[in-house]
XYZ file of C-alpha atoms in Angstrom:
387
model
C -50.011 -18.761 51.683
C -52.196 -16.725 49.385
C -52.443 -18.126 45.733
C -55.033 -20.296 43.746
C -53.057 -23.616 45.268
C -53.500 -22.620 48.943
C -55.520 -25.608 49.421
C -53.052 -28.088 48.383
C -50.362 -30.071 50.261
C -47.211 -31.511 48.265
C -44.798 -33.881 49.595
C -41.594 -33.384 47.831
C -38.579 -36.405 48.097
C -35.837 -33.854 47.649
C -33.825 -34.045 44.382
C -32.266 -31.871 41.814
C -33.682 -30.215 38.591
C -37.189 -30.597 37.309
C -38.789 -31.792 40.390
C -37.739 -28.968 42.590
C -38.789 -26.521 39.932
C -42.300 -28.316 39.799
C -42.583 -27.793 43.399
C -41.140 -24.255 43.115
C -44.041 -23.505 40.802
C -46.494 -25.310 43.104
C -45.310 -23.242 46.086
C -45.109 -19.886 44.240
C -49.117 -20.394 43.763
C -49.554 -20.799 47.298
C -49.446 -25.016 47.765
C -47.890 -25.998 51.116
C -44.638 -28.022 49.949
C -43.079 -30.267 52.721
C -39.685 -31.039 51.306
C -38.104 -34.487 52.836
C -34.544 -33.834 53.175
C -31.474 -36.175 53.767
C -29.552 -35.613 57.024
C -27.768 -32.095 56.612
C -24.394 -32.321 55.881
C -21.664 -29.800 54.486
C -21.603 -29.873 50.682
C -19.282 -32.543 49.727
C -17.725 -30.427 46.600
C -18.146 -27.780 44.435
C -20.435 -29.853 42.206
C -22.608 -30.784 45.061
C -23.240 -27.101 45.784
C -23.665 -26.375 41.999
C -26.644 -29.215 41.691
C -28.558 -27.934 44.665
C -29.995 -24.342 44.170
C -30.944 -23.157 47.732
C -31.865 -19.602 47.283
C -34.170 -19.406 44.330
C -35.786 -22.877 42.745
C -36.003 -24.595 46.316
C -38.003 -21.279 47.720
C -41.335 -21.694 49.567
C -40.551 -25.151 51.450
C -40.888 -26.654 54.818
C -38.246 -29.142 55.276
C -38.276 -32.241 57.234
C -34.560 -34.137 57.461
C -34.887 -37.913 57.917
C -32.609 -40.880 57.560
C -34.679 -42.482 55.085
C -32.635 -45.864 55.408
C -34.302 -46.352 58.670
C -38.097 -47.682 58.488
C -39.381 -45.521 61.466
C -38.201 -42.339 58.993
C -40.282 -44.095 56.055
C -43.134 -44.417 58.358
C -43.261 -40.737 59.615
C -43.342 -39.962 55.609
C -46.412 -41.885 54.930
C -48.137 -40.191 58.097
C -47.623 -37.081 56.342
C -48.375 -38.746 52.690
C -52.135 -39.725 54.251
C -52.580 -35.940 55.001
C -51.466 -34.706 51.357
C -52.752 -34.110 48.026
C -49.647 -34.366 45.732
C -46.200 -36.366 45.978
C -43.096 -35.794 43.910
C -40.052 -37.778 43.527
C -37.087 -37.840 40.710
C -35.213 -41.305 41.719
C -34.277 -43.761 39.132
C -37.271 -46.120 38.648
C -37.636 -48.442 41.330
C -35.717 -46.529 44.165
C -38.749 -45.064 45.776
C -40.364 -48.615 46.030
C -37.047 -50.125 47.392
C -37.301 -46.680 50.019
C -40.665 -48.349 51.025
C -42.467 -44.855 49.346
C -43.537 -46.351 45.990
C -47.045 -45.558 44.804
C -48.709 -48.702 45.705
C -47.502 -48.272 49.559
C -48.367 -44.683 49.167
C -51.944 -44.990 47.524
C -52.490 -47.889 50.330
C -52.214 -44.798 52.931
C -53.992 -42.008 50.593
C -55.993 -43.449 47.746
C -56.541 -39.956 46.438
C -52.797 -39.049 46.250
C -51.334 -37.810 43.004
C -48.222 -39.677 42.617
C -45.799 -37.506 40.393
C -42.497 -38.996 39.148
C -39.848 -37.143 37.394
C -37.187 -38.636 35.166
C -35.294 -38.117 31.999
C -36.084 -41.224 30.398
C -39.462 -42.435 31.964
C -40.603 -45.247 34.052
C -40.038 -47.727 31.034
C -38.261 -48.100 27.820
C -34.639 -49.236 27.369
C -32.977 -46.323 28.636
C -35.160 -45.741 31.745
C -32.595 -47.280 33.986
C -29.430 -45.078 32.625
C -27.920 -41.614 33.757
C -28.363 -38.593 31.947
C -28.692 -34.943 31.779
C -30.882 -32.453 30.126
C -28.607 -32.447 27.010
C -29.246 -36.146 26.534
C -32.893 -35.991 26.774
C -33.095 -32.924 24.516
C -30.752 -34.835 22.202
C -33.377 -37.428 21.973
C -36.262 -35.291 21.143
C -34.997 -33.631 17.849
C -34.836 -30.123 19.800
C -31.079 -30.355 20.138
C -30.466 -31.120 16.416
C -32.357 -28.001 15.649
C -30.538 -25.338 17.879
C -27.239 -24.171 17.037
C -25.055 -23.241 14.193
C -24.980 -24.955 10.786
C -21.784 -27.053 11.790
C -22.607 -27.914 15.450
C -25.502 -28.069 17.761
C -25.748 -25.713 20.765
C -27.071 -26.542 24.336
C -30.068 -24.358 24.768
C -28.791 -23.968 28.604
C -30.947 -26.645 30.621
C -34.228 -25.032 29.578
C -35.819 -27.280 27.234
C -35.541 -30.594 28.991
C -34.792 -29.946 32.727
C -37.331 -27.061 33.015
C -39.590 -26.558 30.260
C -40.144 -30.143 29.365
C -39.708 -31.564 32.795
C -40.660 -29.195 35.598
C -43.455 -27.426 33.943
C -44.769 -30.804 32.325
C -44.799 -32.348 35.658
C -46.584 -29.653 37.349
C -49.415 -29.805 34.554
C -49.757 -33.286 34.886
C -50.073 -33.334 38.805
C -52.622 -30.767 38.699
C -54.616 -32.464 35.596
C -54.603 -35.559 37.883
C -55.613 -33.468 41.214
C -58.566 -32.002 39.114
C -59.874 -35.467 38.138
C -59.663 -36.532 41.685
C -61.725 -33.571 42.606
C -64.167 -34.464 40.151
C -64.752 -37.930 41.803
C -61.671 -39.760 40.587
C -58.795 -41.786 42.383
C -55.010 -40.908 42.771
C -52.848 -41.899 40.162
C -49.485 -42.039 39.106
C -47.974 -39.087 36.639
C -44.893 -40.500 34.675
C -43.304 -37.391 33.453
C -40.187 -37.983 31.254
C -37.852 -35.022 29.872
C -37.423 -36.873 26.548
C -41.436 -36.733 26.196
C -41.700 -33.160 27.440
C -38.966 -31.769 25.216
C -40.539 -33.671 22.078
C -43.891 -31.974 22.917
C -42.247 -28.665 23.022
C -41.272 -29.405 19.310
C -44.829 -30.031 18.250
C -44.862 -26.738 16.089
C -41.684 -27.549 14.733
C -42.714 -31.112 13.658
C -46.195 -29.452 12.207
C -44.161 -27.085 9.840
C -42.279 -29.851 8.610
C -44.924 -32.115 7.743
C -46.110 -29.307 5.680
C -42.823 -28.754 4.086
C -42.087 -25.217 5.753
C -39.227 -26.733 7.805
C -35.790 -28.145 6.746
C -34.347 -30.768 8.784
C -31.130 -29.007 9.178
C -29.875 -25.935 11.501
C -29.678 -22.236 10.345
C -32.059 -22.993 7.430
C -35.161 -21.913 8.574
C -37.103 -18.588 9.643
C -36.851 -19.112 13.422
C -33.621 -20.756 13.533
C -30.979 -17.887 12.395
C -31.133 -18.354 9.136
C -33.434 -15.545 8.301
C -32.321 -11.949 8.333
C -35.356 -10.686 9.875
C -35.418 -13.157 12.903
C -31.999 -13.264 14.788
C -29.616 -11.249 17.020
C -27.414 -8.434 15.745
C -24.234 -7.087 16.994
C -24.257 -3.344 17.628
C -21.425 -0.911 17.737
C -20.734 -1.283 21.557
C -20.607 -5.104 21.307
C -24.057 -5.600 22.947
C -26.838 -6.829 20.822
C -30.309 -6.493 19.769
C -33.020 -9.276 19.171
C -34.952 -9.000 15.719
C -38.357 -10.722 15.351
C -40.058 -8.945 12.444
C -41.739 -12.051 10.613
C -45.089 -10.145 9.518
C -45.106 -7.956 6.619
C -46.162 -4.903 8.626
C -43.676 -5.267 11.195
C -40.864 -5.985 8.744
C -41.710 -2.604 6.808
C -41.436 -0.704 10.052
C -38.154 -2.444 10.483
C -36.682 -1.264 7.101
C -38.025 1.965 7.867
C -36.784 2.736 11.045
C -33.456 1.412 10.124
C -33.283 3.732 7.089
C -33.024 0.875 4.310
C -34.841 1.612 1.136
C -32.727 -1.180 -0.645
C -35.270 -3.049 -2.910
C -33.347 -6.266 -2.441
C -35.155 -6.573 1.360
C -38.383 -6.436 -0.348
C -37.409 -10.261 -1.074
C -38.181 -11.307 2.512
C -39.021 -14.685 2.284
C -36.823 -15.681 -0.577
C -34.396 -18.026 1.214
C -31.477 -17.660 -1.344
C -31.348 -13.991 -0.280
C -31.280 -14.734 3.663
C -27.800 -14.580 3.965
C -26.726 -11.579 1.882
C -29.435 -9.489 3.475
C -28.535 -10.514 7.230
C -24.905 -9.345 5.959
C -26.310 -5.874 5.133
C -28.672 -5.662 8.069
C -25.731 -6.641 10.091
C -23.704 -3.432 9.107
C -26.391 -1.545 9.461
C -26.749 -2.301 13.104
C -22.920 -1.911 13.747
C -23.376 2.008 13.427
C -25.006 2.574 16.605
C -24.822 1.217 19.978
C -27.380 -1.114 21.375
C -29.459 1.413 23.532
C -29.431 3.934 20.582
C -31.110 1.400 18.406
C -33.302 0.925 21.387
C -34.315 4.608 21.390
C -35.236 4.231 17.345
C -37.487 1.433 17.626
C -39.382 2.712 21.132
C -42.723 2.236 20.879
C -42.964 0.908 17.398
C -44.005 -2.715 16.131
C -40.747 -3.501 14.545
C -40.397 -6.031 17.005
C -36.812 -5.057 18.160
C -35.753 -5.575 21.999
C -32.143 -5.436 23.537
C -30.682 -8.552 24.509
C -30.195 -7.756 28.398
C -27.639 -9.625 30.444
C -28.918 -10.982 34.074
C -27.369 -7.739 35.403
C -29.454 -5.417 33.567
C -33.040 -7.209 33.372
C -34.459 -5.872 36.787
C -34.047 -2.101 35.706
C -35.563 -2.456 32.006
C -38.812 -0.009 32.233
C -41.270 -3.175 31.283
C -39.645 -5.568 33.760
C -39.757 -3.013 36.469
C -43.129 -2.025 36.044
C -44.481 -5.362 35.884
C -42.175 -6.540 39.074
C -40.726 -9.384 36.796
C -38.045 -9.726 38.926
C -37.461 -9.270 42.771
C -34.543 -9.168 45.031
C -35.561 -10.603 48.537
C -32.226 -10.435 50.690
C -30.377 -9.097 47.779
C -31.019 -12.495 45.552
C -32.194 -11.551 42.040
C -34.947 -13.852 41.108
C -37.935 -14.322 38.919
C -41.235 -13.504 40.606
C -44.089 -16.014 40.736
C -45.832 -16.518 37.215
C -48.313 -16.517 35.981
C -50.845 -13.618 37.276
C -54.034 -14.426 38.954
C -56.594 -11.451 39.608
C -58.389 -12.942 42.383
C -56.246 -15.245 44.106
C -52.683 -13.666 43.322
C -49.602 -15.373 44.016
C -47.003 -13.948 46.401
C -42.989 -14.711 46.644
C -42.997 -17.470 49.339
C -40.346 -17.564 51.956
C -36.446 -18.160 51.115
C -35.213 -21.660 50.938
C -35.377 -23.441 54.448
C -32.423 -25.121 55.983
C -32.272 -28.955 55.918
C -34.684 -29.804 58.880
C -35.897 -26.515 59.678
C -39.273 -27.648 60.425
C -38.550 -30.996 61.578
C -40.311 -31.074 65.228
C -43.086 -29.070 63.876
C -43.944 -31.370 60.916
C -43.444 -34.729 63.091
C -45.711 -33.242 65.450
C -48.531 -32.537 62.546
C -47.569 -36.653 61.699
C -49.081 -37.338 65.270
C -45.893 -37.778 66.923
C -46.045 -36.821 70.619
C -43.301 -34.718 71.905
C -41.517 -37.619 73.740
C -41.613 -39.626 70.221
C -40.433 -36.736 68.459
C -37.250 -36.473 71.048
C -36.713 -40.183 70.684
C -36.343 -39.784 67.081
C -34.009 -36.797 67.011
C -31.861 -38.540 69.711
C -31.710 -41.883 67.614
C -30.557 -39.838 64.425
C -33.393 -40.864 62.542
C -34.710 -37.201 62.235
C -32.631 -33.791 62.512
C -33.498 -30.691 63.242
C -31.668 -27.726 61.732
C -29.606 -25.814 64.569
C -30.880 -22.443 65.727
C -29.580 -19.492 63.266
């Protein structure tokens, strides 16, 4: 694979959410990601199917399916660990150790291995052994309290905990630890917790609060929906535009292009005026359709953009020009990012079926053809049937 991480091999102990997302980022940048899957079985419920994203987040993998309850399967994984650079697991603390794949065992096979642990609460602390989901981790960080309407917090999908504060943080930690290995260090454990990551994403907000520039109440601040110059407005066709005219020059352009000359709007930063100004600006935007307003603001610095649906995004001229979205086999998905000028990433292959690469990976691990056949016959290893 091309890409800046083409020299890396990653072992992914299959899971859901942020761990797979981190591995998608690495695969998108060219890393070879070997996913250790459970024996392939039909989805047991709609929830099982929902929790596994087999079309986008799991792209760019090879799959080795093993029954990890058998020590011979664990040995197969350890043979691959000896050849790898990174490992990612997303179990509760202690589970990997009980499987025989904890950091101590893996580092005994490969002292240079970077061992990534992705959890919600982290490896330590009073909540470490309890269940949770993105909304719970974000709640503990202060981020959920800050997002939503005045009366009620609003879950920001699962972007702040699972993906921004989880998977991206893990990917950064893995690459930082690997850089230290390349500088002559040894492997280490990376403890990535979504509570820590969601808190980290709030750094700027906590900084503003410390300076008295942020109130600890929803819809009271210039970035949380209170200010008339930063938010969304419904248009005459029921669709919306997003406004972010913070700086004075941009705000002036917004007013000019909206045809507003009311002197009340000159009091941009007077909080007491925000609610009334928002109502007046809302009335203005209800006079035209979303696309008509976009034509008015096209090419300006008024910081106005259409709120696009997931069905619309690929056709927008900017997204189309940058090929921000791709649709292999008709599956719309974001393209790899960021962009590299010398070692560009390309979209990796589609997500494999569990066990698609079992025989090849066992051979790479040093098993003979007869040994591979024996593992398959004993139902310790599983190969995906031919398509």
